[in-house]
Amino acid sequence: GYEARRFQTNDAQIELEAFPKIREGTYADVAVAASPEASLYPKYRLQGDVYQSLPLGFEASIGYRHLQFGSGVDMGVVTLGKYLGNWYFTLRSFITPGVAGTSVSASGSVRRYFLDGAAYAGLRYGHGVSKEELRSANDIVLLASNTAAAEAAIVVGDRVEIGARGSVSQETRASRDDLWQYSVTTSVGFRF
Protein backbone atom coordinates (compact mmCIF):
# COMPACT_ATOMS: atom_id res chain seq x y z
CA GLY A 1 0.00 0.00 0.00
CA TYR A 2 1.12 3.55 -0.76
CA GLU A 3 0.01 6.84 0.76
CA ALA A 4 0.83 10.20 -0.88
CA ARG A 5 0.25 13.80 0.08
CA ARG A 6 0.85 16.82 -2.12
CA PHE A 7 -0.16 20.19 -0.71
CA GLN A 8 -3.71 19.53 0.61
CA THR A 9 -4.38 16.46 -1.57
CA ASN A 10 -4.10 12.92 -0.16
CA ASP A 11 -4.28 9.67 -2.11
CA ALA A 12 -3.70 5.97 -1.54
CA GLN A 13 -2.80 3.08 -3.82
CA ILE A 14 -2.85 -0.67 -3.28
CA GLU A 15 -0.47 -2.82 -5.34
CA LEU A 16 0.06 -6.54 -5.81
CA GLU A 17 3.34 -7.63 -7.38
CA ALA A 18 4.77 -11.08 -8.18
CA PHE A 19 7.95 -12.46 -9.70
CA PRO A 20 6.97 -15.79 -11.29
CA LYS A 21 9.72 -18.01 -12.68
CA ILE A 22 9.05 -18.94 -16.31
CA ARG A 23 12.02 -21.28 -16.78
CA GLU A 24 15.67 -21.42 -15.73
CA GLY A 25 17.16 -17.95 -16.34
CA THR A 26 13.79 -16.37 -17.24
CA TYR A 27 11.33 -14.72 -14.88
CA ALA A 28 8.62 -12.07 -14.97
CA ASP A 29 7.74 -9.05 -12.88
CA VAL A 30 3.97 -8.53 -12.98
CA ALA A 31 1.98 -6.00 -10.98
CA VAL A 32 -1.46 -4.45 -10.75
CA ALA A 33 -2.30 -1.38 -8.68
CA ALA A 34 -5.48 0.60 -8.00
CA SER A 35 -6.37 3.91 -6.40
CA PRO A 36 -9.98 4.49 -5.31
CA GLU A 37 -9.61 8.31 -5.27
CA ALA A 38 -7.16 8.59 -8.21
CA SER A 39 -6.25 12.17 -7.29
CA LEU A 40 -2.44 11.64 -7.31
CA TYR A 41 -2.11 8.02 -8.44
CA PRO A 42 -3.64 6.57 -11.60
CA LYS A 43 -7.07 4.92 -11.27
CA TYR A 44 -5.27 1.67 -12.04
CA ARG A 45 -1.84 0.59 -13.26
CA LEU A 46 -0.76 -2.58 -15.07
CA GLN A 47 2.85 -3.72 -15.39
CA GLY A 48 4.51 -6.70 -17.05
CA ASP A 49 8.21 -7.34 -17.66
CA VAL A 50 10.05 -10.46 -18.81
CA TYR A 51 13.69 -10.77 -17.68
CA GLN A 52 16.27 -13.04 -19.30
CA SER A 53 19.70 -13.95 -17.95
CA LEU A 54 22.44 -13.61 -20.54
CA PRO A 55 26.07 -14.76 -20.61
CA LEU A 56 28.81 -12.83 -18.77
CA GLY A 57 26.51 -11.64 -15.96
CA PHE A 58 24.17 -9.62 -18.18
CA GLU A 59 20.38 -9.50 -17.81
CA ALA A 60 17.89 -7.99 -20.30
CA SER A 61 14.18 -7.27 -20.08
CA ILE A 62 11.32 -5.96 -22.15
CA GLY A 63 8.09 -4.71 -20.63
CA TYR A 64 4.84 -2.80 -20.80
CA ARG A 65 3.08 -0.29 -18.52
CA HIS A 66 -0.45 1.10 -18.63
CA LEU A 67 -1.42 3.99 -16.32
CA GLN A 68 -5.10 4.94 -16.35
CA PHE A 69 -5.08 8.72 -15.99
CA GLY A 70 -8.21 9.92 -17.83
CA SER A 71 -7.56 8.56 -21.33
CA GLY A 72 -4.65 6.37 -20.19
CA VAL A 73 -0.93 6.22 -20.92
CA ASP A 74 0.86 3.23 -22.48
CA MET A 75 4.63 2.78 -22.24
CA GLY A 76 7.19 0.27 -23.42
CA VAL A 77 10.36 -0.33 -21.41
CA VAL A 78 13.66 -2.04 -22.26
CA THR A 79 16.43 -2.72 -19.76
CA LEU A 80 19.98 -4.04 -19.87
CA GLY A 81 21.72 -4.88 -16.60
CA LYS A 82 25.14 -6.20 -15.64
CA TYR A 83 26.25 -7.83 -12.40
CA LEU A 84 29.85 -7.33 -11.26
CA GLY A 85 30.29 -9.02 -7.91
CA ASN A 86 28.06 -7.16 -5.42
CA TRP A 87 27.40 -4.35 -7.92
CA TYR A 88 24.51 -4.12 -10.39
CA PHE A 89 24.60 -1.61 -13.26
CA THR A 90 21.44 -0.83 -15.24
CA LEU A 91 20.52 1.07 -18.41
CA ARG A 92 16.78 1.54 -18.97
CA SER A 93 14.62 3.33 -21.52
CA PHE A 94 10.91 4.17 -21.47
CA ILE A 95 9.18 4.76 -24.80
CA THR A 96 5.83 6.59 -24.57
CA PRO A 97 3.77 7.23 -27.72
CA GLY A 98 1.66 10.39 -27.69
CA VAL A 99 -0.44 12.65 -29.90
CA ALA A 100 2.48 15.02 -30.54
CA GLY A 101 4.97 12.17 -31.04
CA THR A 102 6.89 9.66 -29.00
CA SER A 103 8.78 10.66 -25.87
CA VAL A 104 11.87 8.70 -24.87
CA SER A 105 13.73 8.65 -21.60
CA ALA A 106 16.92 6.87 -20.58
CA SER A 107 18.39 6.27 -17.16
CA GLY A 108 21.48 4.69 -15.71
CA SER A 109 21.79 3.34 -12.22
CA VAL A 110 24.26 1.56 -10.00
CA ARG A 111 23.35 -0.47 -6.92
CA ARG A 112 25.69 -2.02 -4.34
CA TYR A 113 24.36 -5.02 -2.39
CA PHE A 114 25.40 -5.81 1.19
CA LEU A 115 24.67 -8.55 3.74
CA ASP A 116 24.21 -11.28 1.08
CA GLY A 117 21.64 -9.20 -0.77
CA ALA A 118 19.58 -8.23 2.28
CA ALA A 119 20.59 -4.56 1.93
CA TYR A 120 21.56 -2.19 -0.86
CA ALA A 121 22.40 1.42 -1.65
CA GLY A 122 22.15 2.96 -5.09
CA LEU A 123 22.32 6.03 -7.32
CA ARG A 124 20.36 6.82 -10.51
CA TYR A 125 20.43 9.51 -13.17
CA GLY A 126 17.77 9.89 -15.85
CA HIS A 127 17.25 12.13 -18.86
CA GLY A 128 14.15 12.37 -21.00
CA VAL A 129 12.88 14.29 -23.98
CA SER A 130 9.21 14.73 -24.80
CA LYS A 131 7.38 16.63 -27.47
CA GLU A 132 4.69 19.15 -26.62
CA GLU A 133 2.20 20.64 -29.02
CA LEU A 134 1.50 24.26 -28.16
CA ARG A 135 -1.21 25.55 -30.54
CA SER A 136 -0.89 23.47 -33.69
CA ALA A 137 1.15 20.63 -35.13
CA ASN A 138 3.55 23.29 -36.47
CA ASP A 139 4.39 24.47 -32.94
CA ILE A 140 5.89 21.28 -31.52
CA VAL A 141 8.74 21.89 -29.05
CA LEU A 142 11.13 19.48 -27.36
CA LEU A 143 11.09 19.53 -23.57
CA ALA A 144 13.79 17.86 -21.48
CA SER A 145 13.88 16.54 -17.94
CA ASN A 146 16.74 15.44 -15.68
CA THR A 147 16.48 13.44 -12.46
CA ALA A 148 19.10 12.39 -9.90
CA ALA A 149 18.17 9.97 -7.13
CA ALA A 150 19.66 8.00 -4.24
CA GLU A 151 18.11 5.00 -2.51
CA ALA A 152 18.83 2.46 0.21
CA ALA A 153 17.02 -0.52 1.72
CA ILE A 154 17.58 -3.26 4.26
CA VAL A 155 15.69 -6.47 5.05
CA VAL A 156 15.11 -7.08 8.75
CA GLY A 157 14.31 -10.58 9.99
CA ASP A 158 13.90 -12.02 6.44
CA ARG A 159 10.41 -10.49 6.15
CA VAL A 160 10.41 -6.71 6.63
CA GLU A 161 12.07 -4.39 4.11
CA ILE A 162 12.75 -0.81 5.19
CA GLY A 163 13.73 1.67 2.49
CA ALA A 164 14.40 5.33 1.78
CA ARG A 165 14.70 7.27 -1.48
CA GLY A 166 15.38 10.87 -2.37
CA SER A 167 15.40 12.61 -5.73
CA VAL A 168 15.64 15.97 -7.41
CA SER A 169 14.20 16.64 -10.88
CA GLN A 170 14.42 19.55 -13.29
CA GLU A 171 11.94 19.85 -16.17
CA THR A 172 11.95 22.41 -18.97
CA ARG A 173 8.60 23.98 -19.80
CA ALA A 174 7.48 25.89 -22.88
CA SER A 175 7.44 29.67 -22.30
CA ARG A 176 7.95 29.25 -18.54
CA ASP A 177 10.76 28.82 -16.01
CA ASP A 178 12.07 25.33 -15.36
CA LEU A 179 10.11 23.25 -12.85
CA TRP A 180 12.14 21.79 -9.97
CA GLN A 181 10.74 18.91 -7.91
CA TYR A 182 12.16 17.34 -4.77
CA SER A 183 10.99 14.02 -3.39
CA VAL A 184 11.72 12.03 -0.24
CA THR A 185 10.14 8.61 0.23
CA THR A 186 10.30 6.11 3.06
CA SER A 187 8.84 2.63 2.82
CA VAL A 188 8.16 -0.48 4.85
CA GLY A 189 7.41 -3.69 2.97
CA PHE A 190 6.51 -7.21 4.03
CA ARG A 191 7.89 -10.21 2.12
CA PHE A 192 5.90 -13.41 1.98
mmCIF file of C-alpha atoms in Angstrom:
data_model
loop_
_atom_site.group_PDB
_atom_site.id
_atom_site.type_symbol
_atom_site.label_atom_id
_atom_site.label_comp_id
_atom_site.label_asym_id
_atom_site.label_seq_id
_atom_site.Cartn_x
_atom_site.Cartn_y
_atom_site.Cartn_z
ATOM 1 C CA GLY A 1 0.000 0.000 0.000
ATOM 2 C CA TYR A 2 1.118 3.548 -0.759
ATOM 3 C CA GLU A 3 0.007 6.842 0.759
ATOM 4 C CA ALA A 4 0.826 10.198 -0.880
ATOM 5 C CA ARG A 5 0.255 13.802 0.085
ATOM 6 C CA ARG A 6 0.854 16.825 -2.119
ATOM 7 C CA PHE A 7 -0.160 20.188 -0.705
ATOM 8 C CA GLN A 8 -3.706 19.528 0.607
ATOM 9 C CA THR A 9 -4.384 16.456 -1.567
ATOM 10 C CA ASN A 10 -4.096 12.917 -0.159
ATOM 11 C CA ASP A 11 -4.280 9.675 -2.113
ATOM 12 C CA ALA A 12 -3.700 5.967 -1.543
ATOM 13 C CA GLN A 13 -2.800 3.079 -3.822
ATOM 14 C CA ILE A 14 -2.854 -0.675 -3.281
ATOM 15 C CA GLU A 15 -0.472 -2.821 -5.342
ATOM 16 C CA LEU A 16 0.057 -6.544 -5.808
ATOM 17 C CA GLU A 17 3.344 -7.634 -7.376
ATOM 18 C CA ALA A 18 4.765 -11.076 -8.184
ATOM 19 C CA PHE A 19 7.954 -12.462 -9.701
ATOM 20 C CA PRO A 20 6.970 -15.791 -11.287
ATOM 21 C CA LYS A 21 9.720 -18.014 -12.684
ATOM 22 C CA ILE A 22 9.053 -18.939 -16.307
ATOM 23 C CA ARG A 23 12.022 -21.277 -16.785
ATOM 24 C CA GLU A 24 15.673 -21.421 -15.732
ATOM 25 C CA GLY A 25 17.157 -17.953 -16.340
ATOM 26 C CA THR A 26 13.791 -16.370 -17.242
ATOM 27 C CA TYR A 27 11.327 -14.718 -14.883
ATOM 28 C CA ALA A 28 8.619 -12.072 -14.973
ATOM 29 C CA ASP A 29 7.741 -9.050 -12.875
ATOM 30 C CA VAL A 30 3.969 -8.527 -12.979
ATOM 31 C CA ALA A 31 1.984 -5.997 -10.980
ATOM 32 C CA VAL A 32 -1.461 -4.454 -10.751
ATOM 33 C CA ALA A 33 -2.305 -1.384 -8.677
ATOM 34 C CA ALA A 34 -5.480 0.597 -8.001
ATOM 35 C CA SER A 35 -6.366 3.906 -6.396
ATOM 36 C CA PRO A 36 -9.984 4.485 -5.312
ATOM 37 C CA GLU A 37 -9.613 8.311 -5.267
ATOM 38 C CA ALA A 38 -7.156 8.594 -8.205
ATOM 39 C CA SER A 39 -6.249 12.166 -7.292
ATOM 40 C CA LEU A 40 -2.444 11.640 -7.307
ATOM 41 C CA TYR A 41 -2.105 8.016 -8.439
ATOM 42 C CA PRO A 42 -3.640 6.565 -11.604
ATOM 43 C CA LYS A 43 -7.068 4.921 -11.266
ATOM 44 C CA TYR A 44 -5.268 1.668 -12.043
ATOM 45 C CA ARG A 45 -1.836 0.594 -13.262
ATOM 46 C CA LEU A 46 -0.761 -2.581 -15.068
ATOM 47 C CA GLN A 47 2.850 -3.722 -15.391
ATOM 48 C CA GLY A 48 4.505 -6.702 -17.050
ATOM 49 C CA ASP A 49 8.207 -7.341 -17.656
ATOM 50 C CA VAL A 50 10.051 -10.458 -18.809
ATOM 51 C CA TYR A 51 13.686 -10.772 -17.684
ATOM 52 C CA GLN A 52 16.266 -13.044 -19.303
ATOM 53 C CA SER A 53 19.697 -13.945 -17.945
ATOM 54 C CA LEU A 54 22.442 -13.606 -20.544
ATOM 55 C CA PRO A 55 26.069 -14.760 -20.607
ATOM 56 C CA LEU A 56 28.813 -12.835 -18.771
ATOM 57 C CA GLY A 57 26.511 -11.642 -15.959
ATOM 58 C CA PHE A 58 24.169 -9.615 -18.180
ATOM 59 C CA GLU A 59 20.376 -9.497 -17.813
ATOM 60 C CA ALA A 60 17.887 -7.993 -20.298
ATOM 61 C CA SER A 61 14.177 -7.274 -20.079
ATOM 62 C CA ILE A 62 11.316 -5.963 -22.146
ATOM 63 C CA GLY A 63 8.087 -4.710 -20.627
ATOM 64 C CA TYR A 64 4.840 -2.795 -20.805
ATOM 65 C CA ARG A 65 3.083 -0.288 -18.524
ATOM 66 C CA HIS A 66 -0.454 1.104 -18.627
ATOM 67 C CA LEU A 67 -1.420 3.986 -16.323
ATOM 68 C CA GLN A 68 -5.096 4.937 -16.348
ATOM 69 C CA PHE A 69 -5.083 8.720 -15.985
ATOM 70 C CA GLY A 70 -8.215 9.921 -17.825
ATOM 71 C CA SER A 71 -7.561 8.555 -21.327
ATOM 72 C CA GLY A 72 -4.651 6.371 -20.192
ATOM 73 C CA VAL A 73 -0.928 6.224 -20.923
ATOM 74 C CA ASP A 74 0.857 3.229 -22.480
ATOM 75 C CA MET A 75 4.633 2.778 -22.244
ATOM 76 C CA GLY A 76 7.191 0.274 -23.420
ATOM 77 C CA VAL A 77 10.362 -0.328 -21.414
ATOM 78 C CA VAL A 78 13.655 -2.037 -22.256
ATOM 79 C CA THR A 79 16.430 -2.718 -19.761
ATOM 80 C CA LEU A 80 19.976 -4.037 -19.870
ATOM 81 C CA GLY A 81 21.717 -4.878 -16.603
ATOM 82 C CA LYS A 82 25.143 -6.199 -15.641
ATOM 83 C CA TYR A 83 26.252 -7.831 -12.400
ATOM 84 C CA LEU A 84 29.848 -7.328 -11.263
ATOM 85 C CA GLY A 85 30.291 -9.016 -7.909
ATOM 86 C CA ASN A 86 28.065 -7.163 -5.420
ATOM 87 C CA TRP A 87 27.397 -4.354 -7.918
ATOM 88 C CA TYR A 88 24.507 -4.125 -10.389
ATOM 89 C CA PHE A 89 24.605 -1.606 -13.261
ATOM 90 C CA THR A 90 21.437 -0.828 -15.240
ATOM 91 C CA LEU A 91 20.524 1.069 -18.405
ATOM 92 C CA ARG A 92 16.778 1.536 -18.968
ATOM 93 C CA SER A 93 14.620 3.328 -21.518
ATOM 94 C CA PHE A 94 10.910 4.169 -21.468
ATOM 95 C CA ILE A 95 9.176 4.764 -24.803
ATOM 96 C CA THR A 96 5.828 6.591 -24.566
ATOM 97 C CA PRO A 97 3.773 7.229 -27.722
ATOM 98 C CA GLY A 98 1.664 10.392 -27.695
ATOM 99 C CA VAL A 99 -0.443 12.654 -29.896
ATOM 100 C CA ALA A 100 2.477 15.025 -30.544
ATOM 101 C CA GLY A 101 4.969 12.172 -31.037
ATOM 102 C CA THR A 102 6.887 9.661 -29.002
ATOM 103 C CA SER A 103 8.778 10.661 -25.872
ATOM 104 C CA VAL A 104 11.866 8.700 -24.873
ATOM 105 C CA SER A 105 13.729 8.655 -21.598
ATOM 106 C CA ALA A 106 16.916 6.870 -20.575
ATOM 107 C CA SER A 107 18.388 6.269 -17.157
ATOM 108 C CA GLY A 108 21.477 4.691 -15.714
ATOM 109 C CA SER A 109 21.793 3.339 -12.216
ATOM 110 C CA VAL A 110 24.260 1.557 -9.998
ATOM 111 C CA ARG A 111 23.352 -0.467 -6.924
ATOM 112 C CA ARG A 112 25.694 -2.024 -4.339
ATOM 113 C CA TYR A 113 24.359 -5.023 -2.385
ATOM 114 C CA PHE A 114 25.398 -5.808 1.193
ATOM 115 C CA LEU A 115 24.666 -8.552 3.742
ATOM 116 C CA ASP A 116 24.213 -11.279 1.079
ATOM 117 C CA GLY A 117 21.636 -9.205 -0.775
ATOM 118 C CA ALA A 118 19.585 -8.228 2.282
ATOM 119 C CA ALA A 119 20.591 -4.557 1.927
ATOM 120 C CA TYR A 120 21.558 -2.191 -0.863
ATOM 121 C CA ALA A 121 22.403 1.415 -1.651
ATOM 122 C CA GLY A 122 22.150 2.958 -5.092
ATOM 123 C CA LEU A 123 22.315 6.029 -7.319
ATOM 124 C CA ARG A 124 20.358 6.825 -10.510
ATOM 125 C CA TYR A 125 20.426 9.513 -13.170
ATOM 126 C CA GLY A 126 17.771 9.889 -15.849
ATOM 127 C CA HIS A 127 17.251 12.129 -18.857
ATOM 128 C CA GLY A 128 14.150 12.375 -20.996
ATOM 129 C CA VAL A 129 12.880 14.287 -23.984
ATOM 130 C CA SER A 130 9.209 14.727 -24.802
ATOM 131 C CA LYS A 131 7.384 16.634 -27.473
ATOM 132 C CA GLU A 132 4.690 19.147 -26.617
ATOM 133 C CA GLU A 133 2.202 20.636 -29.016
ATOM 134 C CA LEU A 134 1.501 24.257 -28.164
ATOM 135 C CA ARG A 135 -1.208 25.549 -30.539
ATOM 136 C CA SER A 136 -0.891 23.469 -33.691
ATOM 137 C CA ALA A 137 1.148 20.628 -35.134
ATOM 138 C CA ASN A 138 3.555 23.290 -36.471
ATOM 139 C CA ASP A 139 4.391 24.471 -32.939
ATOM 140 C CA ILE A 140 5.891 21.282 -31.515
ATOM 141 C CA VAL A 141 8.736 21.890 -29.050
ATOM 142 C CA LEU A 142 11.125 19.478 -27.361
ATOM 143 C CA LEU A 143 11.086 19.530 -23.572
ATOM 144 C CA ALA A 144 13.792 17.865 -21.479
ATOM 145 C CA SER A 145 13.882 16.540 -17.937
ATOM 146 C CA ASN A 146 16.736 15.438 -15.678
ATOM 147 C CA THR A 147 16.484 13.437 -12.465
ATOM 148 C CA ALA A 148 19.105 12.388 -9.901
ATOM 149 C CA ALA A 149 18.169 9.969 -7.131
ATOM 150 C CA ALA A 150 19.664 7.998 -4.243
ATOM 151 C CA GLU A 151 18.112 5.004 -2.515
ATOM 152 C CA ALA A 152 18.830 2.464 0.213
ATOM 153 C CA ALA A 153 17.018 -0.522 1.725
ATOM 154 C CA ILE A 154 17.582 -3.264 4.265
ATOM 155 C CA VAL A 155 15.692 -6.468 5.048
ATOM 156 C CA VAL A 156 15.107 -7.081 8.754
ATOM 157 C CA GLY A 157 14.306 -10.578 9.986
ATOM 158 C CA ASP A 158 13.898 -12.020 6.445
ATOM 159 C CA ARG A 159 10.407 -10.486 6.154
ATOM 160 C CA VAL A 160 10.411 -6.709 6.632
ATOM 161 C CA GLU A 161 12.068 -4.391 4.112
ATOM 162 C CA ILE A 162 12.751 -0.807 5.186
ATOM 163 C CA GLY A 163 13.727 1.674 2.492
ATOM 164 C CA ALA A 164 14.395 5.331 1.779
ATOM 165 C CA ARG A 165 14.703 7.274 -1.477
ATOM 166 C CA GLY A 166 15.376 10.875 -2.370
ATOM 167 C CA SER A 167 15.395 12.611 -5.735
ATOM 168 C CA VAL A 168 15.640 15.969 -7.413
ATOM 169 C CA SER A 169 14.197 16.644 -10.880
ATOM 170 C CA GLN A 170 14.425 19.552 -13.291
ATOM 171 C CA GLU A 171 11.940 19.847 -16.173
ATOM 172 C CA THR A 172 11.949 22.410 -18.971
ATOM 173 C CA ARG A 173 8.602 23.980 -19.801
ATOM 174 C CA ALA A 174 7.483 25.892 -22.880
ATOM 175 C CA SER A 175 7.445 29.672 -22.302
ATOM 176 C CA ARG A 176 7.952 29.251 -18.536
ATOM 177 C CA ASP A 177 10.758 28.820 -16.012
ATOM 178 C CA ASP A 178 12.072 25.328 -15.356
ATOM 179 C CA LEU A 179 10.113 23.251 -12.855
ATOM 180 C CA TRP A 180 12.139 21.789 -9.973
ATOM 181 C CA GLN A 181 10.737 18.913 -7.912
ATOM 182 C CA TYR A 182 12.156 17.336 -4.773
ATOM 183 C CA SER A 183 10.986 14.019 -3.389
ATOM 184 C CA VAL A 184 11.724 12.029 -0.236
ATOM 185 C CA THR A 185 10.142 8.610 0.225
ATOM 186 C CA THR A 186 10.297 6.114 3.058
ATOM 187 C CA SER A 187 8.842 2.632 2.824
ATOM 188 C CA VAL A 188 8.157 -0.476 4.848
ATOM 189 C CA GLY A 189 7.413 -3.693 2.973
ATOM 190 C CA PHE A 190 6.505 -7.207 4.033
ATOM 191 C CA ARG A 191 7.888 -10.209 2.118
ATOM 192 C CA PHE A 192 5.898 -13.415 1.981
#
